[in-house]
Amino acid sequence: KQEVTQIPAALSVPEGENLVLNCSFTDSAIYNLQWFRQDPGKGLTSLLLIQSSQREQTSGRLNASLDKSSGRSTLYIAASQPGDSATYLCAVRGGSYNTDKLIFGTGTRLQVFP
Amino acid sequence: DAGITQSPRHKVTETGTPVTLRCHQTENHRYMYWYRQDPGHGLRLIHYSYGVKDTDKGEVSDGYSVSRSKTEDFLLTLESATSSQTSVYFCAISGSSRDTQYFGPGTRLTVL
């Protein structure tokens, strides 16, 4: 059964710092991996989708990498801002016994203070 | 933002009563999903649909049923609500089974 873990569960950093959020998964036979952002009391906003054949994806100050063989993905946020404060979720699709359903991690709650 | 709405946005109900949540999309996406989000568990898939009248179970489907009679609407029904179904429910859509999923704003359901 695919399991997705995100470490750390919470992170607090000063504005301007570059930071890395981690996501690991137990079954490397995935189709793709998606990073989301969730603001308190809101739905999820898709940030980046990485296909299994890709190594990384970039959008603005965000860069997500994927190492399928080791079961890891990282989300790199450059020059963090208070507006980046949110919970970040990763989700994987696929795995040996899981077809097209997304399996979510429990998220990293990020606070960026001025 | 993808055109997804959920109704109601908040609901308080009593144990044993039926509850129906509605998800409406304007994107003409084929796939629609219902998730629940609980502290410590993250998001878990309840049911999903891959076309009109085509649905399948997710990870936590017991006590829930769904229907999809039109492309744009996906209904989630709690046949007899229990306190364990107190949660935030999210609807999502995607164009194909492996595409990006777009999420609605959520419905906060409290079962007393």
PDB file of C-alpha atoms in Angstrom:
ATOM      1  CA  LYS A   1       0.000   0.000   0.000  1.00  0.00           C
ATOM      2  CA  GLN A   2       1.379   3.396  -0.999  1.00  0.00           C
ATOM      3  CA  GLU A   3       2.215   5.658   1.930  1.00  0.00           C
ATOM      4  CA  VAL A   4       3.255   9.290   1.669  1.00  0.00           C
ATOM      5  CA  THR A   5       5.174  11.074   4.406  1.00  0.00           C
ATOM      6  CA  GLN A   6       6.022  14.749   4.725  1.00  0.00           C
ATOM      7  CA  ILE A   7       8.724  16.027   7.010  1.00  0.00           C
ATOM      8  CA  PRO A   8       8.787  18.336   8.855  1.00  0.00           C
ATOM      9  CA  ALA A   9       5.164  18.626   9.943  1.00  0.00           C
ATOM     10  CA  ALA A  10       5.679  22.313  10.689  1.00  0.00           C
ATOM     11  CA  LEU A  11       8.304  24.882   9.806  1.00  0.00           C
ATOM     12  CA  SER A  12       8.782  28.503  10.821  1.00  0.00           C
ATOM     13  CA  VAL A  13      11.312  30.672   8.975  1.00  0.00           C
ATOM     14  CA  PRO A  14      12.159  34.378   8.608  1.00  0.00           C
ATOM     15  CA  GLU A  15      11.261  36.169   5.434  1.00  0.00           C
ATOM     16  CA  GLY A  16      13.815  35.879   2.625  1.00  0.00           C
ATOM     17  CA  GLU A  17      15.069  32.443   3.524  1.00  0.00           C
ATOM     18  CA  ASN A  18      15.292  29.688   0.917  1.00  0.00           C
ATOM     19  CA  LEU A  19      13.665  26.513   2.142  1.00  0.00           C
ATOM     20  CA  VAL A  20      13.043  22.895   1.218  1.00  0.00           C
ATOM     21  CA  LEU A  21      10.000  20.797   1.975  1.00  0.00           C
ATOM     22  CA  ASN A  22      10.302  17.032   1.781  1.00  0.00           C
ATOM     23  CA  CYS A  23       7.959  14.316   0.586  1.00  0.00           C
ATOM     24  CA  SER A  24       8.700  10.594   0.562  1.00  0.00           C
ATOM     25  CA  PHE A  25       6.670   7.687  -0.763  1.00  0.00           C
ATOM     26  CA  THR A  26       7.026   3.955  -0.262  1.00  0.00           C
ATOM     27  CA  ASP A  27       6.163   2.593  -3.721  1.00  0.00           C
ATOM     28  CA  SER A  28       8.270   4.044  -6.520  1.00  0.00           C
ATOM     29  CA  ALA A  29       5.984   2.812  -9.352  1.00  0.00           C
ATOM     30  CA  ILE A  30       4.168   6.148  -9.585  1.00  0.00           C
ATOM     31  CA  TYR A  31       2.702   7.945 -12.580  1.00  0.00           C
ATOM     32  CA  ASN A  32       3.162  11.437 -11.246  1.00  0.00           C
ATOM     33  CA  LEU A  33       3.436  13.571  -8.132  1.00  0.00           C
ATOM     34  CA  GLN A  34       1.584  16.772  -7.381  1.00  0.00           C
ATOM     35  CA  TRP A  35       2.318  19.577  -4.902  1.00  0.00           C
ATOM     36  CA  PHE A  36      -0.543  21.608  -3.468  1.00  0.00           C
ATOM     37  CA  ARG A  37      -0.910  24.607  -1.236  1.00  0.00           C
ATOM     38  CA  GLN A  38      -3.755  24.964   1.252  1.00  0.00           C
ATOM     39  CA  ASP A  39      -4.570  28.181   3.078  1.00  0.00           C
ATOM     40  CA  PRO A  40      -6.496  27.942   6.368  1.00  0.00           C
ATOM     41  CA  GLY A  41     -10.183  27.226   5.773  1.00  0.00           C
ATOM     42  CA  LYS A  42      -9.675  27.003   2.016  1.00  0.00           C
ATOM     43  CA  GLY A  43      -9.436  24.367  -0.667  1.00  0.00           C
ATOM     44  CA  LEU A  44      -6.257  23.094  -2.274  1.00  0.00           C
ATOM     45  CA  THR A  45      -4.428  24.992  -4.986  1.00  0.00           C
ATOM     46  CA  SER A  46      -2.294  22.980  -7.375  1.00  0.00           C
ATOM     47  CA  LEU A  47       1.298  24.249  -7.543  1.00  0.00           C
ATOM     48  CA  LEU A  48       3.230  21.778  -9.651  1.00  0.00           C
ATOM     49  CA  LEU A  49       2.696  18.402 -11.301  1.00  0.00           C
ATOM     50  CA  ILE A  50       5.734  16.244 -12.087  1.00  0.00           C
ATOM     51  CA  GLN A  51       5.373  13.264 -14.366  1.00  0.00           C
ATOM     52  CA  SER A  52       7.313  10.095 -13.510  1.00  0.00           C
ATOM     53  CA  SER A  53       9.595  10.677 -16.503  1.00  0.00           C
ATOM     54  CA  GLN A  54      10.540  14.167 -15.312  1.00  0.00           C
ATOM     55  CA  ARG A  55      13.208  15.219 -12.821  1.00  0.00           C
ATOM     56  CA  GLU A  56      11.866  18.635 -11.936  1.00  0.00           C
ATOM     57  CA  GLN A  57       9.315  21.349 -12.586  1.00  0.00           C
ATOM     58  CA  THR A  58       9.569  25.057 -11.967  1.00  0.00           C
ATOM     59  CA  SER A  59       6.996  27.787 -11.480  1.00  0.00           C
ATOM     60  CA  GLY A  60       8.220  31.195 -10.415  1.00  0.00           C
ATOM     61  CA  ARG A  61       9.996  30.880  -7.056  1.00  0.00           C
ATOM     62  CA  LEU A  62       8.972  27.226  -6.738  1.00  0.00           C
ATOM     63  CA  ASN A  63      10.975  24.255  -7.928  1.00  0.00           C
ATOM     64  CA  ALA A  64       9.909  20.678  -7.374  1.00  0.00           C
ATOM     65  CA  SER A  65      12.203  17.730  -7.942  1.00  0.00           C
ATOM     66  CA  LEU A  66      11.440  14.041  -8.190  1.00  0.00           C
ATOM     67  CA  ASP A  67      13.720  11.084  -7.537  1.00  0.00           C
ATOM     68  CA  LYS A  68      11.460   8.138  -8.231  1.00  0.00           C
ATOM     69  CA  SER A  69      14.001   5.439  -7.494  1.00  0.00           C
ATOM     70  CA  SER A  70      14.563   6.706  -3.962  1.00  0.00           C
ATOM     71  CA  GLY A  71      10.910   7.597  -3.406  1.00  0.00           C
ATOM     72  CA  ARG A  72      11.504  11.278  -2.749  1.00  0.00           C
ATOM     73  CA  SER A  73      10.380  14.674  -3.890  1.00  0.00           C
ATOM     74  CA  THR A  74      11.378  18.110  -2.654  1.00  0.00           C
ATOM     75  CA  LEU A  75       9.682  21.460  -3.023  1.00  0.00           C
ATOM     76  CA  TYR A  76      12.160  24.328  -3.011  1.00  0.00           C
ATOM     77  CA  ILE A  77      10.836  27.802  -2.242  1.00  0.00           C
ATOM     78  CA  ALA A  78      13.234  30.638  -3.010  1.00  0.00           C
ATOM     79  CA  ALA A  79      13.265  33.939  -1.146  1.00  0.00           C
ATOM     80  CA  SER A  80      10.290  33.063   1.048  1.00  0.00           C
ATOM     81  CA  GLN A  81       7.629  35.700   1.783  1.00  0.00           C
ATOM     82  CA  PRO A  82       4.931  35.975   4.478  1.00  0.00           C
ATOM     83  CA  GLY A  83       2.378  35.270   1.746  1.00  0.00           C
ATOM     84  CA  ASP A  84       3.910  31.811   1.350  1.00  0.00           C
ATOM     85  CA  SER A  85       2.561  30.868   4.776  1.00  0.00           C
ATOM     86  CA  ALA A  86       0.235  27.898   4.238  1.00  0.00           C
ATOM     87  CA  THR A  87       0.147  24.134   4.450  1.00  0.00           C
ATOM     88  CA  TYR A  88       1.915  22.356   1.609  1.00  0.00           C
ATOM     89  CA  LEU A  89       0.714  18.920   0.576  1.00  0.00           C
ATOM     90  CA  CYS A  90       2.233  16.410  -1.766  1.00  0.00           C
ATOM     91  CA  ALA A  91       0.263  13.638  -3.406  1.00  0.00           C
ATOM     92  CA  VAL A  92       1.341  10.727  -5.560  1.00  0.00           C
ATOM     93  CA  ARG A  93      -0.633   8.963  -8.213  1.00  0.00           C
ATOM     94  CA  GLY A  94       0.050   5.320  -9.002  1.00  0.00           C
ATOM     95  CA  GLY A  95       2.016   2.552  -7.374  1.00  0.00           C
ATOM     96  CA  SER A  96       1.998  -1.175  -7.828  1.00  0.00           C
ATOM     97  CA  TYR A  97      -1.454  -1.669  -6.274  1.00  0.00           C
ATOM     98  CA  ASN A  98      -2.924   1.770  -6.782  1.00  0.00           C
ATOM     99  CA  THR A  99      -4.009   2.774 -10.213  1.00  0.00           C
ATOM    100  CA  ASP A 100      -4.911   6.396 -10.780  1.00  0.00           C
ATOM    101  CA  LYS A 101      -5.928   7.582  -7.335  1.00  0.00           C
ATOM    102  CA  LEU A 102      -4.072  10.330  -5.506  1.00  0.00           C
ATOM    103  CA  ILE A 103      -2.542   9.423  -2.158  1.00  0.00           C
ATOM    104  CA  PHE A 104      -1.833  12.449   0.021  1.00  0.00           C
ATOM    105  CA  GLY A 105       0.712  13.169   2.675  1.00  0.00           C
ATOM    106  CA  THR A 106      -0.412  14.967   5.832  1.00  0.00           C
ATOM    107  CA  GLY A 107       1.348  18.167   4.882  1.00  0.00           C
ATOM    108  CA  THR A 108       3.952  20.634   6.109  1.00  0.00           C
ATOM    109  CA  ARG A 109       2.578  23.748   7.786  1.00  0.00           C
ATOM    110  CA  LEU A 110       4.824  26.660   6.841  1.00  0.00           C
ATOM    111  CA  GLN A 111       4.968  30.005   8.590  1.00  0.00           C
ATOM    112  CA  VAL A 112       7.117  32.790   7.161  1.00  0.00           C
ATOM    113  CA  PHE A 113       7.476  35.723   9.550  1.00  0.00           C
ATOM    114  CA  PRO A 114       8.536  39.253   8.604  1.00  0.00           C
TER     115      PRO A 114
ATOM    116  CA  ASP B   1      -9.435  29.223 -10.638  1.00  0.00           C
ATOM    117  CA  ALA B   2     -11.214  26.164 -11.972  1.00  0.00           C
ATOM    118  CA  GLY B   3     -14.994  26.600 -11.922  1.00  0.00           C
ATOM    119  CA  ILE B   4     -15.927  24.373  -9.009  1.00  0.00           C
ATOM    120  CA  THR B   5     -18.535  25.181  -6.390  1.00  0.00           C
ATOM    121  CA  GLN B   6     -19.693  23.186  -3.410  1.00  0.00           C
ATOM    122  CA  SER B   7     -22.944  23.532  -1.518  1.00  0.00           C
ATOM    123  CA  PRO B   8     -23.642  23.973   1.249  1.00  0.00           C
ATOM    124  CA  ARG B   9     -20.383  25.428   2.553  1.00  0.00           C
ATOM    125  CA  HIS B  10     -21.301  24.718   6.150  1.00  0.00           C
ATOM    126  CA  LYS B  11     -23.815  22.304   7.640  1.00  0.00           C
ATOM    127  CA  VAL B  12     -24.699  21.130  11.119  1.00  0.00           C
ATOM    128  CA  THR B  13     -26.919  18.087  11.374  1.00  0.00           C
ATOM    129  CA  GLU B  14     -27.926  15.419  13.850  1.00  0.00           C
ATOM    130  CA  THR B  15     -26.913  11.794  14.027  1.00  0.00           C
ATOM    131  CA  GLY B  16     -29.112   9.556  11.905  1.00  0.00           C
ATOM    132  CA  THR B  17     -30.264  12.162   9.419  1.00  0.00           C
ATOM    133  CA  PRO B  18     -29.480  11.936   5.697  1.00  0.00           C
ATOM    134  CA  VAL B  19     -27.237  14.607   4.216  1.00  0.00           C
ATOM    135  CA  THR B  20     -26.447  15.433   0.592  1.00  0.00           C
ATOM    136  CA  LEU B  21     -23.517  17.541  -0.514  1.00  0.00           C
ATOM    137  CA  ARG B  22     -23.327  18.930  -4.009  1.00  0.00           C
ATOM    138  CA  CYS B  23     -20.367  19.609  -6.260  1.00  0.00           C
ATOM    139  CA  HIS B  24     -20.883  21.604  -9.436  1.00  0.00           C
ATOM    140  CA  GLN B  25     -18.297  22.247 -12.157  1.00  0.00           C
ATOM    141  CA  THR B  26     -18.308  24.428 -15.250  1.00  0.00           C
ATOM    142  CA  GLU B  27     -15.130  22.960 -16.807  1.00  0.00           C
ATOM    143  CA  ASN B  28     -16.730  19.936 -18.502  1.00  0.00           C
ATOM    144  CA  HIS B  29     -14.107  17.678 -16.885  1.00  0.00           C
ATOM    145  CA  ARG B  30     -14.744  13.966 -17.054  1.00  0.00           C
ATOM    146  CA  TYR B  31     -13.435  13.018 -13.624  1.00  0.00           C
ATOM    147  CA  MET B  32     -14.893  14.155 -10.319  1.00  0.00           C
ATOM    148  CA  TYR B  33     -13.836  13.156  -6.813  1.00  0.00           C
ATOM    149  CA  TRP B  34     -15.010  13.434  -3.221  1.00  0.00           C
ATOM    150  CA  TYR B  35     -12.439  13.585  -0.429  1.00  0.00           C
ATOM    151  CA  ARG B  36     -12.635  14.105   3.290  1.00  0.00           C
ATOM    152  CA  GLN B  37      -9.953  15.866   5.299  1.00  0.00           C
ATOM    153  CA  ASP B  38      -9.354  15.096   8.945  1.00  0.00           C
ATOM    154  CA  PRO B  39      -6.529  16.087  11.302  1.00  0.00           C
ATOM    155  CA  GLY B  40      -3.820  13.456  11.332  1.00  0.00           C
ATOM    156  CA  HIS B  41      -5.228  11.651   8.286  1.00  0.00           C
ATOM    157  CA  GLY B  42      -4.794  14.133   5.492  1.00  0.00           C
ATOM    158  CA  LEU B  43      -7.108  13.866   2.520  1.00  0.00           C
ATOM    159  CA  ARG B  44      -8.710  10.532   1.811  1.00  0.00           C
ATOM    160  CA  LEU B  45     -10.710   9.572  -1.246  1.00  0.00           C
ATOM    161  CA  ILE B  46     -14.350   8.614  -0.625  1.00  0.00           C
ATOM    162  CA  HIS B  47     -15.737   8.027  -4.132  1.00  0.00           C
ATOM    163  CA  TYR B  48     -14.973   9.187  -7.617  1.00  0.00           C
ATOM    164  CA  SER B  49     -16.654   9.332 -10.991  1.00  0.00           C
ATOM    165  CA  TYR B  50     -15.160   8.808 -14.428  1.00  0.00           C
ATOM    166  CA  GLY B  51     -18.254   9.793 -16.378  1.00  0.00           C
ATOM    167  CA  VAL B  52     -22.007  10.217 -16.142  1.00  0.00           C
ATOM    168  CA  LYS B  53     -23.400   7.332 -14.101  1.00  0.00           C
ATOM    169  CA  ASP B  54     -19.908   5.815 -13.785  1.00  0.00           C
ATOM    170  CA  THR B  55     -18.622   5.799 -10.218  1.00  0.00           C
ATOM    171  CA  ASP B  56     -16.227   3.796  -8.074  1.00  0.00           C
ATOM    172  CA  LYS B  57     -15.266   3.521  -4.435  1.00  0.00           C
ATOM    173  CA  GLY B  58     -12.293   5.106  -2.801  1.00  0.00           C
ATOM    174  CA  GLU B  59     -10.416   4.399   0.390  1.00  0.00           C
ATOM    175  CA  VAL B  60     -13.166   5.361   2.878  1.00  0.00           C
ATOM    176  CA  SER B  61     -16.476   4.730   1.121  1.00  0.00           C
ATOM    177  CA  ASP B  62     -18.453   3.019   3.903  1.00  0.00           C
ATOM    178  CA  GLY B  63     -21.539   5.049   4.870  1.00  0.00           C
ATOM    179  CA  TYR B  64     -21.388   7.178   1.709  1.00  0.00           C
ATOM    180  CA  SER B  65     -23.046   6.952  -1.680  1.00  0.00           C
ATOM    181  CA  VAL B  66     -22.677   9.107  -4.779  1.00  0.00           C
ATOM    182  CA  SER B  67     -24.555   9.892  -7.939  1.00  0.00           C
ATOM    183  CA  ARG B  68     -23.701  11.639 -11.160  1.00  0.00           C
ATOM    184  CA  SER B  69     -26.600  12.160 -13.554  1.00  0.00           C
ATOM    185  CA  LYS B  70     -25.004  15.095 -15.380  1.00  0.00           C
ATOM    186  CA  THR B  71     -21.401  15.897 -16.294  1.00  0.00           C
ATOM    187  CA  GLU B  72     -21.421  19.021 -14.159  1.00  0.00           C
ATOM    188  CA  ASP B  73     -22.882  17.650 -10.910  1.00  0.00           C
ATOM    189  CA  PHE B  74     -21.565  15.078  -8.457  1.00  0.00           C
ATOM    190  CA  LEU B  75     -23.579  14.411  -5.307  1.00  0.00           C
ATOM    191  CA  LEU B  76     -22.307  12.853  -2.091  1.00  0.00           C
ATOM    192  CA  THR B  77     -24.917  11.386   0.255  1.00  0.00           C
ATOM    193  CA  LEU B  78     -24.482  10.329   3.845  1.00  0.00           C
ATOM    194  CA  GLU B  79     -27.388   7.952   4.218  1.00  0.00           C
ATOM    195  CA  SER B  80     -27.496   8.141   8.020  1.00  0.00           C
ATOM    196  CA  ALA B  81     -24.965  10.618   9.352  1.00  0.00           C
ATOM    197  CA  THR B  82     -22.731   9.639  12.276  1.00  0.00           C
ATOM    198  CA  SER B  83     -20.414  11.728  14.427  1.00  0.00           C
ATOM    199  CA  SER B  84     -17.408  10.035  12.781  1.00  0.00           C
ATOM    200  CA  GLN B  85     -18.447  11.712   9.528  1.00  0.00           C
ATOM    201  CA  THR B  86     -17.821  15.155  10.975  1.00  0.00           C
ATOM    202  CA  SER B  87     -15.181  16.442   8.610  1.00  0.00           C
ATOM    203  CA  VAL B  88     -14.344  18.858   5.833  1.00  0.00           C
ATOM    204  CA  TYR B  89     -15.394  17.498   2.452  1.00  0.00           C
ATOM    205  CA  PHE B  90     -13.673  18.514  -0.758  1.00  0.00           C
ATOM    206  CA  CYS B  91     -14.697  17.953  -4.324  1.00  0.00           C
ATOM    207  CA  ALA B  92     -12.089  17.818  -7.086  1.00  0.00           C
ATOM    208  CA  ILE B  93     -12.130  17.546 -10.858  1.00  0.00           C
ATOM    209  CA  SER B  94      -9.692  16.530 -13.557  1.00  0.00           C
ATOM    210  CA  GLY B  95      -9.749  16.096 -17.297  1.00  0.00           C
ATOM    211  CA  SER B  96      -8.252  12.628 -17.194  1.00  0.00           C
ATOM    212  CA  SER B  97      -7.280  10.163 -14.488  1.00  0.00           C
ATOM    213  CA  ARG B  98      -3.659  11.387 -14.474  1.00  0.00           C
ATOM    214  CA  ASP B  99      -4.160  15.093 -14.955  1.00  0.00           C
ATOM    215  CA  THR B 100      -3.858  17.808 -12.364  1.00  0.00           C
ATOM    216  CA  GLN B 101      -6.754  17.761  -9.927  1.00  0.00           C
ATOM    217  CA  TYR B 102      -8.484  21.034  -9.112  1.00  0.00           C
ATOM    218  CA  PHE B 103     -10.252  21.400  -5.812  1.00  0.00           C
ATOM    219  CA  GLY B 104     -13.407  23.136  -4.666  1.00  0.00           C
ATOM    220  CA  PRO B 105     -13.600  25.352  -1.557  1.00  0.00           C
ATOM    221  CA  GLY B 106     -14.854  22.578   0.739  1.00  0.00           C
ATOM    222  CA  THR B 107     -17.897  21.893   2.915  1.00  0.00           C
ATOM    223  CA  ARG B 108     -17.548  21.792   6.672  1.00  0.00           C
ATOM    224  CA  LEU B 109     -19.969  19.215   8.056  1.00  0.00           C
ATOM    225  CA  THR B 110     -20.662  18.775  11.749  1.00  0.00           C
ATOM    226  CA  VAL B 111     -22.734  15.815  12.935  1.00  0.00           C
ATOM    227  CA  LEU B 112     -23.989  16.209  16.503  1.00  0.00           C
TER     228      LEU B 112
END
